Amino acid sequence: MKAFWQHALRKYVAGACVALLVTVGTSRAGDADLELRALIEHQNKQIQEQNRQIEELKKRLDATEATKGPAAGAPGLNNDTVKKLVTDYVNEVEQEKAKEKTDGAAKASSDEGYKVGTILNNVTARWDPANGMRFETPNKDFTFHAGFRFQLDNVYWSQTAKSIPAAQLGDLQDGIFFRRIRPSFDGTLWEVIEYNCEPAFEQVQNGVPNFDDVSVSISKMPVIGTVRIGHQKVPQGFEGDMYSSSKAMTFLERSAYTDAFYENFATGISATNTLLDERMTWAAMAYFQDNNPINTNNNNAVFFGDGVAGYTGRLSALPLWENDGRCFLHLGVSGTWRNNDRPGTDVADPRVMRFRARPQLRDAIGDFGNGIIPGDSARMVDTGVIPSSSTGILGLELFYVMGPFSLQSEYAWATAHSATFGGRDIGERGFEGGYVQVSYFLTGENRTYDRRYGREGTTYISRPYTPFWFVRDDEGGTSWGRGAWELAARWNYLNLNDAPFQGGQLEGLELGINWYLNTNLKIQFEYLNEKSFAQPAGRVPANVDAFGIRTQLFF
């Protein structure tokens, strides 16, 4: 039977060879040699495959005869057995081909990638401990986050008697007010579009609400990275409420030098990207000036005026990054050039600039305090209005974290270009300031860092190792958690004197205790001692002691 089956297979192969020769011989006379070669190679591959199948069948027949030889008197290998062997082998071959086809389709799909926007059902809702409620499609190409935050401040003041008159610093009164009340809505569209909308409800001017970040951006672009347009953070200054969020502030207010020199928000267009595996970042922005001290636009994202634009660029480096971000060193530099504003409606020259700074605790609702709304927003140091064509600022940043310990410092030089005094151009005049700050977590946590933008993490810490609670346990006793505790100190310096302009000098010491009950609730305690000196004629030196408490909730 075996010889008969092998003889039949050989006849089949011989027939296939004859068919091949006939096919080749009857080809059209005009066929090219290349086409004939391709046909012959294809037929050879078929013959080789058939020979392989024949050899496989021979092996199976041999194995069957060796292991399943007939017992005495039993019939040998019959046609049914041969048919079963052949059928089983053909089925195995077909299954292998089907598997190869399925695997190939899966690999092709994987190589092609997911098509954005094709799976929009099964939207999930989840609570992010740091960011509140989030809604996401399965591949997160569409996301939505609804959040909210408030900062409620209590302040208590003591000051030298000579600084109380309105012509001086003014009467700083004890008070309570909401420093910030801001709902937020942000997320992604089509994977690469990012949006953010955060109005500032604690500030409304002339019926127009002020804004935090209200912008839209396109991300993940080669070389350019992310391009954002709208009302947004200007890429300068490292501390919270500057390039980073006001949620991530070590003290209740930003330092004196940033209050005097920088605009933390503006309306314009920016671009930013990372380099060297997120060990460096760059950012650039062109904008109009919301927070100019001459007009009263503040942060309402409204400005009209010819030739009043600002330009800022920033570079950051991360030479040290260890232990998954528990130990790192940040270095940064930023440069700003901006046209100075014109007074009033910003139509008629001359252009003017003004540098000034408040105490490092507020005594007014938001940025207000103008005699109509309670509070005193008078500045401790103030250059007054200086006729000048433009302003340039160079700023340096350092941020070092070693586990629970952090060291942070910034310093900047601001220049008034083509300053005018007494009706004549006296050239450039320079002013300077900065701060040094240290902090330590008694409970071991560490501050975070945003490598995408080269800035302080917007949540300050990831989360307390142990959140706070104080409840009765099952046995009638008490159970409690401590939260995270941070000690901090900062020294401020600001010099607004460069003859003939005299705005005064300022030094301040801040001591703080911050209690992070969990990822959403923080209570801050701050003591401030600040003094102004080298004041212009008619202004007396002021010495201020203050104590502030902030309760911050965000999600």
Coordinates of C-alpha atoms in Angstrom, one line a residue:
M1 CA 0.0 0.0 0.0
K2 CA 2.8 2.4 0.9
A3 CA 4.5 1.7 -2.5
F4 CA 1.3 2.3 -4.3
W5 CA 0.8 5.7 -2.5
Q6 CA 4.3 6.9 -3.2
H7 CA 4.0 5.8 -6.8
A8 CA 0.8 7.9 -7.1
L9 CA 2.4 10.9 -5.6
R10 CA 5.4 10.6 -8.0
K11 CA 2.9 10.5 -11.0
Y12 CA 1.3 13.7 -9.6
V13 CA 4.6 15.5 -9.5
A14 CA 5.6 14.3 -12.9
G15 CA 2.2 15.5 -14.2
A16 CA 2.8 18.9 -12.7
C17 CA 6.2 19.2 -14.4
V18 CA 4.6 18.3 -17.8
A19 CA 1.9 20.9 -17.2
L20 CA 4.6 23.4 -16.4
L21 CA 6.5 22.7 -19.6
V22 CA 3.3 22.8 -21.6
T23 CA 2.4 26.2 -20.0
V24 CA 5.8 27.6 -20.8
G25 CA 5.8 26.3 -24.3
T26 CA 2.4 27.7 -25.2
S27 CA 3.1 31.2 -23.9
R28 CA 2.7 34.0 -26.2
A29 CA 5.6 34.6 -28.5
G30 CA 5.8 38.2 -27.4
D31 CA 6.3 37.5 -23.6
A32 CA 9.5 39.0 -22.2
D33 CA 12.2 36.9 -20.7
L34 CA 11.7 38.4 -17.3
E35 CA 8.1 37.3 -17.2
L36 CA 9.1 33.7 -18.2
R37 CA 11.8 33.6 -15.5
A38 CA 9.3 34.9 -12.9
L39 CA 6.8 32.2 -13.9
I40 CA 9.4 29.4 -13.8
E41 CA 10.6 30.6 -10.3
H42 CA 7.0 30.6 -9.1
Q43 CA 6.4 27.0 -10.4
N44 CA 9.7 25.8 -8.9
K45 CA 8.6 27.1 -5.5
Q46 CA 5.3 25.2 -5.9
I47 CA 7.2 22.1 -6.8
Q48 CA 9.5 22.5 -3.8
E49 CA 6.5 23.0 -1.5
Q50 CA 4.8 19.9 -3.0
N51 CA 8.0 17.9 -2.5
R52 CA 8.1 19.1 1.1
Q53 CA 4.6 18.0 1.6
I54 CA 5.4 14.6 0.0
E55 CA 8.3 14.1 2.4
E56 CA 6.1 15.1 5.4
L57 CA 3.5 12.5 4.3
K58 CA 6.1 9.8 3.9
K59 CA 7.4 10.5 7.4
R60 CA 3.9 10.2 8.7
L61 CA 3.2 7.0 6.8
D62 CA 6.5 5.5 8.1
A63 CA 5.7 6.6 11.7
T64 CA 2.2 5.1 11.4
E65 CA 3.5 1.7 10.1
A66 CA 6.2 1.6 12.8
T67 CA 3.9 2.4 15.8
K68 CA 0.6 1.1 14.6
G69 CA 1.7 -2.1 12.9
P70 CA -1.2 -4.6 12.6
A71 CA -1.6 -7.3 15.1
A72 CA -1.5 -10.9 14.1
G73 CA -4.3 -11.5 11.7
A74 CA -5.3 -7.8 11.5
P75 CA -5.6 -6.0 8.2
G76 CA -2.7 -3.6 7.3
L77 CA -2.8 0.0 6.4
N78 CA -5.9 0.7 4.3
N79 CA -7.3 3.5 2.2
D80 CA -9.3 5.0 5.0
T81 CA -6.2 5.4 7.1
V82 CA -4.3 7.0 4.3
K83 CA -7.2 9.4 3.6
K84 CA -7.3 10.3 7.3
L85 CA -3.6 11.0 7.4
V86 CA -3.8 13.2 4.3
T87 CA -6.9 15.0 5.5
D88 CA -5.3 15.7 8.9
Y89 CA -2.2 17.0 7.3
V90 CA -4.1 19.3 4.9
N91 CA -6.1 20.7 7.8
E92 CA -2.9 21.4 9.7
V93 CA -1.5 23.2 6.7
E94 CA -4.7 25.3 6.3
Q95 CA -4.7 26.2 10.0
E96 CA -1.1 27.3 9.8
K97 CA -1.9 29.5 6.8
A98 CA -4.9 31.0 8.6
K99 CA -2.8 31.7 11.7
E100 CA -0.1 33.4 9.5
K101 CA -2.8 35.5 7.9
T102 CA -4.3 36.5 11.3
D103 CA -0.9 37.3 12.7
G104 CA 0.0 39.3 9.6
A105 CA -3.2 41.3 9.9
A106 CA -2.6 42.0 13.6
K107 CA 1.0 43.1 12.9
A108 CA -0.2 45.3 10.0
S109 CA -2.8 46.9 12.3
S110 CA -0.1 47.4 15.0
D111 CA 2.3 48.9 12.5
E112 CA -0.4 51.2 11.2
G113 CA -1.4 52.3 14.7
Y114 CA -4.7 53.4 16.2
K115 CA -6.7 55.9 14.2
V116 CA -7.5 58.9 16.4
G117 CA -11.2 59.5 16.9
T118 CA -12.4 56.1 15.8
I119 CA -13.3 54.7 19.2
L120 CA -15.5 57.2 21.0
N121 CA -17.8 55.0 23.0
N122 CA -17.1 53.5 26.4
V123 CA -16.1 56.9 27.9
T124 CA -14.8 56.4 31.4
A125 CA -15.2 58.7 34.4
R126 CA -12.7 58.5 37.2
W127 CA -11.6 60.6 40.2
D128 CA -8.0 61.7 40.0
P129 CA -6.8 62.4 43.5
A130 CA -4.7 65.4 42.3
N131 CA -6.9 66.7 39.6
G132 CA -10.5 65.8 40.4
M133 CA -13.1 64.4 38.0
R134 CA -11.8 63.2 34.6
F135 CA -13.6 61.8 31.5
E136 CA -11.7 59.9 28.9
T137 CA -12.2 57.9 25.7
P138 CA -10.5 54.4 25.7
N139 CA -7.4 55.8 24.0
K140 CA -7.5 59.1 25.8
D141 CA -7.6 61.0 22.5
F142 CA -10.5 63.0 24.0
T143 CA -10.4 64.0 27.7
F144 CA -12.2 66.5 29.9
H145 CA -11.4 67.7 33.4
A146 CA -13.6 69.9 35.5
G147 CA -11.9 71.4 38.5
F148 CA -12.2 74.2 41.0
R149 CA -10.0 75.9 43.6
F150 CA -10.1 78.7 46.1
Q151 CA -7.6 80.4 48.4
L152 CA -9.1 82.0 51.5
D153 CA -6.6 84.4 53.2
N154 CA -6.6 85.8 56.8
V155 CA -4.1 88.6 57.4
Y156 CA -3.0 90.5 60.5
W157 CA -0.7 93.6 60.4
S158 CA 1.6 95.8 62.5
Q159 CA 3.5 98.7 61.0
T160 CA 5.5 101.8 62.0
A161 CA 3.2 104.7 62.8
K162 CA 4.9 107.1 60.3
S163 CA 4.0 104.7 57.4
I164 CA 0.2 104.8 58.2
P165 CA -0.8 108.0 56.4
A166 CA -2.3 107.6 53.0
A167 CA 0.5 109.6 51.5
Q168 CA 2.9 107.0 52.7
L169 CA 2.3 103.2 52.7
G170 CA -1.3 103.6 54.1
D171 CA -3.1 101.8 56.8
L172 CA -2.6 98.0 56.4
Q173 CA -5.7 96.5 58.1
D174 CA -6.4 93.1 59.4
G175 CA -8.8 91.2 57.1
I176 CA -10.2 88.1 55.5
F177 CA -10.8 87.7 51.8
F178 CA -10.8 85.2 48.9
R179 CA -7.4 85.6 47.2
R180 CA -8.5 83.3 44.3
I181 CA -11.8 81.7 43.3
R182 CA -11.3 79.8 40.0
P183 CA -13.2 77.0 38.3
S184 CA -11.2 75.3 35.6
F185 CA -12.0 73.2 32.5
D186 CA -9.3 71.6 30.5
G187 CA -8.5 68.5 28.4
T188 CA -7.5 67.2 25.0
L189 CA -9.2 67.0 21.6
W190 CA -8.1 64.6 18.8
E191 CA -5.1 63.7 21.0
V192 CA -2.9 66.7 20.0
I193 CA -5.2 69.6 20.8
E194 CA -5.0 70.9 24.4
Y195 CA -7.4 73.5 25.9
N196 CA -7.7 75.3 29.2
C197 CA -10.3 77.7 30.5
E198 CA -9.9 79.2 34.0
P199 CA -11.7 82.5 34.8
A200 CA -10.7 84.5 37.9
F201 CA -14.0 85.2 39.6
E202 CA -12.3 87.0 42.5
Q203 CA -11.5 89.9 40.1
V204 CA -14.0 91.7 37.9
Q205 CA -13.3 95.1 36.4
N206 CA -15.8 97.3 34.5
G207 CA -18.1 94.3 34.2
V208 CA -15.3 92.2 32.6
P209 CA -14.0 89.1 34.6
N210 CA -10.3 88.6 34.8
F211 CA -8.7 85.4 33.5
D212 CA -6.1 82.9 34.6
D213 CA -5.2 80.6 31.7
V214 CA -7.7 80.6 28.8
S215 CA -5.9 79.1 25.8
V216 CA -5.7 76.4 23.2
S217 CA -2.6 74.6 21.9
I218 CA -1.4 72.1 19.3
S219 CA 1.1 69.6 20.7
K220 CA 3.5 66.9 19.7
M221 CA 4.7 68.7 16.6
P222 CA 8.3 67.9 15.4
V223 CA 10.9 70.5 16.4
I224 CA 8.3 73.1 17.4
G225 CA 6.7 70.9 20.1
T226 CA 3.7 72.8 21.4
V227 CA 2.2 76.0 20.1
R228 CA -0.3 77.8 22.4
I229 CA -2.5 80.9 21.7
G230 CA -4.6 82.8 24.2
H231 CA -4.2 84.3 27.7
Q232 CA -1.4 82.3 29.3
K233 CA 1.6 82.2 31.5
V234 CA 4.6 84.2 30.2
P235 CA 7.7 81.9 30.3
Q236 CA 9.7 83.7 32.9
G237 CA 10.2 83.3 36.7
F238 CA 10.3 79.9 38.3
E239 CA 8.3 80.2 41.5
G240 CA 4.6 79.5 41.9
D241 CA 2.2 82.0 40.3
M242 CA 4.8 82.7 37.6
Y243 CA 5.5 80.2 34.9
S244 CA 4.1 77.5 37.2
S245 CA 0.7 77.6 38.9
S246 CA -0.4 79.6 41.9
K247 CA -1.5 76.3 43.5
A248 CA 2.2 75.5 43.9
M249 CA 3.3 78.4 46.1
T250 CA 5.6 77.9 49.1
F251 CA 4.5 81.3 50.5
L252 CA 1.2 83.2 50.2
E253 CA 2.6 85.6 47.5
R254 CA 5.4 85.6 45.0
S255 CA 8.6 87.4 45.7
A256 CA 9.1 91.2 45.6
Y257 CA 11.3 91.2 42.5
T258 CA 8.8 89.2 40.3
D259 CA 6.0 91.5 41.6
A260 CA 8.0 94.5 40.4
F261 CA 9.5 93.3 37.1
Y262 CA 7.5 90.5 35.6
E263 CA 4.1 90.0 34.0
N264 CA 2.9 86.6 34.9
F265 CA 0.0 86.5 32.4
A266 CA -0.3 88.0 28.9
T267 CA -2.3 87.4 25.8
G268 CA -0.4 86.1 22.8
I269 CA 1.2 83.1 21.1
S270 CA 4.0 80.8 22.5
A271 CA 6.0 77.8 21.5
T272 CA 7.9 75.3 23.7
N273 CA 9.6 72.0 23.4
T274 CA 12.0 69.7 25.2
L275 CA 15.5 68.6 24.2
L276 CA 17.9 65.8 25.2
D277 CA 15.3 63.4 26.6
E278 CA 13.6 66.2 28.6
R279 CA 16.9 67.3 30.1
M280 CA 16.5 70.8 28.5
T281 CA 13.5 72.9 27.5
W282 CA 13.1 76.1 25.4
A283 CA 10.1 78.5 25.2
A284 CA 9.4 81.7 23.3
M285 CA 6.3 84.0 23.4
A286 CA 5.1 87.1 21.7
Y287 CA 2.3 89.0 23.5
F288 CA 0.4 92.1 24.5
Q289 CA 0.7 93.3 28.0
D290 CA -2.3 92.7 30.3
N291 CA -0.6 93.6 33.5
N292 CA 0.9 96.9 32.6
P293 CA 1.1 99.3 35.6
I294 CA 0.0 102.4 33.6
N295 CA -3.4 101.4 32.4
T296 CA -6.0 99.3 34.3
N297 CA -6.3 96.3 32.1
N298 CA -4.9 93.8 34.6
N299 CA -5.8 90.2 33.5
N300 CA -8.9 90.7 31.4
A301 CA -7.1 89.8 28.2
V302 CA -8.2 93.0 26.6
F303 CA -5.7 95.5 25.2
F304 CA -5.7 98.1 22.4
G305 CA -2.8 100.2 21.4
D306 CA -0.2 100.5 18.5
G307 CA 3.2 99.1 18.9
V308 CA 2.9 97.8 22.4
A309 CA 4.2 94.2 22.3
G310 CA 6.4 92.1 24.4
Y311 CA 8.8 89.2 23.6
T312 CA 10.1 86.6 26.1
G313 CA 12.5 83.6 25.7
R314 CA 13.5 81.0 28.2
L315 CA 16.0 78.1 28.4
S316 CA 16.2 75.5 31.2
A317 CA 18.5 72.6 31.9
L318 CA 18.3 69.6 34.2
P319 CA 22.0 68.6 34.8
L320 CA 21.0 66.3 37.7
W321 CA 18.0 64.0 37.7
E322 CA 18.2 60.9 40.0
N323 CA 15.9 58.6 42.0
D324 CA 12.9 59.2 39.8
G325 CA 13.0 62.9 40.5
R326 CA 13.6 62.8 44.2
C327 CA 17.0 64.4 43.6
F328 CA 17.5 67.0 40.8
L329 CA 19.0 70.3 39.9
H330 CA 17.3 72.9 37.6
L331 CA 19.1 75.9 36.0
G332 CA 17.2 78.5 34.0
V333 CA 17.6 81.8 32.2
S334 CA 15.0 84.0 30.6
G335 CA 15.2 87.2 28.6
T336 CA 12.4 89.8 28.0
W337 CA 12.1 92.8 25.8
R338 CA 8.9 94.8 25.7
N339 CA 7.7 98.1 24.3
N340 CA 6.7 100.4 27.1
D341 CA 3.1 101.5 27.3
R342 CA 1.6 104.9 26.7
P343 CA -0.5 106.5 29.4
G344 CA -4.3 106.5 29.3
T345 CA -5.8 105.0 26.2
D346 CA -2.3 104.1 24.9
V347 CA -2.5 106.4 21.9
A348 CA -0.2 109.4 22.6
D349 CA 3.5 109.4 23.5
P350 CA 5.6 109.4 25.5
R351 CA 6.0 105.7 26.4
V352 CA 6.5 105.1 30.1
M353 CA 7.4 102.3 32.5
R354 CA 7.0 101.8 36.2
F355 CA 8.4 99.3 38.7
R356 CA 6.8 98.8 42.1
A357 CA 6.2 96.1 44.7
R358 CA 3.7 95.3 47.5
P359 CA 4.4 93.6 50.8
Q360 CA 4.6 89.8 50.4
L361 CA 1.1 89.5 52.0
R362 CA -1.9 91.1 50.4
D363 CA -4.2 93.6 52.1
A364 CA -6.7 93.8 49.3
I365 CA -9.2 91.7 47.4
G366 CA -7.1 90.1 44.7
D367 CA -5.2 92.9 43.1
F368 CA -7.6 95.6 44.2
G369 CA -7.8 98.1 47.0
N370 CA -8.4 101.5 45.4
G371 CA -10.6 103.2 48.0
I372 CA -13.8 101.9 46.5
I373 CA -13.2 98.2 47.5
P374 CA -11.8 97.8 51.0
G375 CA -8.1 97.0 51.4
D376 CA -4.8 98.7 50.8
S377 CA -2.8 97.8 47.7
A378 CA -0.2 100.5 48.1
R379 CA 3.4 99.6 47.3
M380 CA 6.3 99.6 49.6
V381 CA 8.7 100.7 46.9
D382 CA 7.7 102.5 43.7
T383 CA 9.8 104.2 40.9
G384 CA 6.8 106.2 39.8
V385 CA 6.2 106.8 36.0
I386 CA 9.5 107.0 34.1
P387 CA 9.5 108.1 30.4
S388 CA 11.3 105.3 28.6
S389 CA 11.0 103.6 25.1
S390 CA 11.3 100.0 26.2
T391 CA 12.2 97.6 29.0
G392 CA 14.6 94.6 29.1
I393 CA 14.9 92.0 31.8
L394 CA 17.4 89.2 32.3
G395 CA 16.5 86.6 34.9
L396 CA 18.4 83.6 36.4
E397 CA 16.9 80.5 38.1
L398 CA 18.2 77.8 40.4
F399 CA 16.2 75.0 42.0
Y400 CA 17.8 72.1 43.8
V401 CA 16.0 69.2 45.5
M402 CA 17.6 66.6 47.6
G403 CA 14.8 64.4 49.0
P404 CA 12.8 66.5 51.5
F405 CA 15.2 69.5 51.3
S406 CA 15.0 72.2 48.6
L407 CA 17.0 75.3 47.7
Q408 CA 15.5 77.8 45.4
S409 CA 16.8 81.2 44.1
E410 CA 16.2 83.7 41.4
Y411 CA 17.8 87.0 40.5
A412 CA 17.0 89.5 37.7
W413 CA 18.2 92.8 36.3
A414 CA 15.7 95.1 34.7
T415 CA 16.7 98.0 32.3
A416 CA 14.7 101.0 31.2
H417 CA 15.9 101.9 27.7
S418 CA 16.2 105.5 26.5
A419 CA 15.0 106.9 29.8
T420 CA 14.1 110.6 29.9
F421 CA 14.7 113.0 32.8
G422 CA 14.2 116.7 32.7
G423 CA 13.2 116.6 29.0
R424 CA 16.4 114.9 27.9
D425 CA 17.4 111.3 27.1
I426 CA 19.8 110.0 29.8
G427 CA 20.2 106.5 28.3
E428 CA 19.7 103.3 30.3
R429 CA 18.8 103.0 33.9
G430 CA 19.0 99.6 35.8
F431 CA 17.2 98.0 38.7
E432 CA 17.7 94.6 40.3
G433 CA 16.3 92.1 42.8
G434 CA 15.9 88.5 43.8
Y435 CA 15.4 86.0 46.6
V436 CA 16.8 82.9 48.3
Q437 CA 14.5 80.3 49.7
V438 CA 14.9 77.0 51.5
S439 CA 12.4 74.4 52.6
Y440 CA 12.3 71.0 54.4
F441 CA 9.6 68.4 54.7
L442 CA 9.5 67.0 58.2
T443 CA 7.5 64.0 57.0
G444 CA 9.9 63.1 54.1
E445 CA 8.1 64.2 51.0
N446 CA 9.8 66.0 48.1
R447 CA 8.8 68.8 45.8
T448 CA 8.0 67.9 42.2
Y449 CA 9.2 69.1 38.8
D450 CA 7.5 69.4 35.4
R451 CA 10.0 68.2 32.8
R452 CA 7.8 69.0 29.8
Y453 CA 8.0 72.8 30.6
G454 CA 11.1 72.9 32.8
R455 CA 9.2 74.4 35.8
E456 CA 8.0 73.7 39.3
G457 CA 5.4 70.9 39.5
T458 CA 1.9 72.4 39.5
T459 CA 0.8 70.2 42.5
Y460 CA 4.0 71.0 44.5
I461 CA 4.2 67.5 45.9
S462 CA 2.8 64.2 44.5
R463 CA 0.9 63.4 47.6
P464 CA 1.5 63.2 51.4
Y465 CA 2.9 59.9 52.4
T466 CA 0.1 59.7 55.0
P467 CA -3.0 61.9 54.5
F468 CA -4.7 63.5 57.5
W469 CA -7.6 62.0 59.3
F470 CA -8.8 62.1 62.9
V471 CA -11.6 59.7 63.7
R472 CA -13.0 57.2 66.2
D473 CA -11.8 53.6 65.6
D474 CA -13.9 50.5 66.0
E475 CA -12.8 50.1 69.6
G476 CA -13.8 53.6 70.7
G477 CA -10.3 55.0 70.6
T478 CA -8.9 57.5 68.2
S479 CA -7.2 57.0 64.8
W480 CA -5.3 59.7 63.0
G481 CA -2.9 60.5 60.1
R482 CA -0.6 63.5 60.1
G483 CA -0.5 64.7 56.5
A484 CA 2.7 66.3 55.2
W485 CA 4.5 69.2 57.0
E486 CA 6.9 71.6 55.5
L487 CA 9.1 74.3 57.0
A488 CA 10.2 77.2 54.7
A489 CA 12.2 80.5 54.8
R490 CA 12.7 83.2 52.2
W491 CA 14.8 86.4 52.0
N492 CA 13.7 89.0 49.5
Y493 CA 15.7 91.9 48.1
L494 CA 14.7 94.6 45.6
N495 CA 16.6 97.8 44.6
L496 CA 14.6 100.4 42.5
N497 CA 17.2 103.2 42.8
D498 CA 19.3 104.3 39.9
A499 CA 19.9 108.1 39.9
P500 CA 18.2 110.3 39.1
F501 CA 15.3 107.8 39.7
Q502 CA 14.7 106.7 43.3
G503 CA 12.0 104.2 44.0
G504 CA 13.4 102.8 47.2
Q505 CA 14.9 99.6 48.4
L506 CA 13.2 96.6 50.1
E507 CA 14.3 93.7 52.2
G508 CA 12.0 91.1 53.7
L509 CA 12.2 87.8 55.6
E510 CA 9.4 85.2 55.4
L511 CA 9.0 82.2 57.6
G512 CA 6.4 79.6 56.8
I513 CA 4.8 76.3 57.9
N514 CA 2.8 74.5 55.3
W515 CA 0.4 71.6 56.2
Y516 CA -0.7 69.4 53.3
L517 CA -3.6 67.4 54.7
N518 CA -4.0 65.5 51.4
T519 CA -3.6 66.1 47.7
N520 CA -6.5 68.6 47.6
L521 CA -6.3 70.6 50.9
K522 CA -3.5 72.7 52.2
I523 CA -3.2 75.2 55.1
Q524 CA -0.3 77.7 55.1
F525 CA 1.0 79.8 58.0
E526 CA 3.3 82.7 57.3
Y527 CA 5.2 85.4 59.3
L528 CA 6.5 88.4 57.3
N529 CA 9.0 91.1 58.4
E530 CA 9.6 93.6 55.7
K531 CA 11.2 97.0 55.5
S532 CA 11.7 99.7 52.9
F533 CA 14.6 102.2 53.0
A534 CA 16.5 104.6 50.8
Q535 CA 13.1 106.1 49.8
P536 CA 12.6 109.1 47.6
A537 CA 12.0 112.6 49.1
G538 CA 8.6 112.8 50.9
R539 CA 8.5 109.0 51.6
V540 CA 9.5 107.6 55.0
P541 CA 11.0 104.2 55.6
A542 CA 8.4 101.6 56.5
N543 CA 8.7 98.5 58.7
V544 CA 5.9 95.9 58.5
D545 CA 5.2 92.8 60.6
A546 CA 2.4 90.6 59.4
F547 CA 0.9 87.1 59.9
G548 CA -1.1 85.3 57.3
I549 CA -3.1 82.1 57.1
R550 CA -4.3 80.6 53.8
T551 CA -6.7 77.7 53.3
Q552 CA -6.4 76.3 49.8
L553 CA -8.7 73.7 48.2
F554 CA -8.3 72.5 44.7
F555 CA -9.2 69.6 42.5

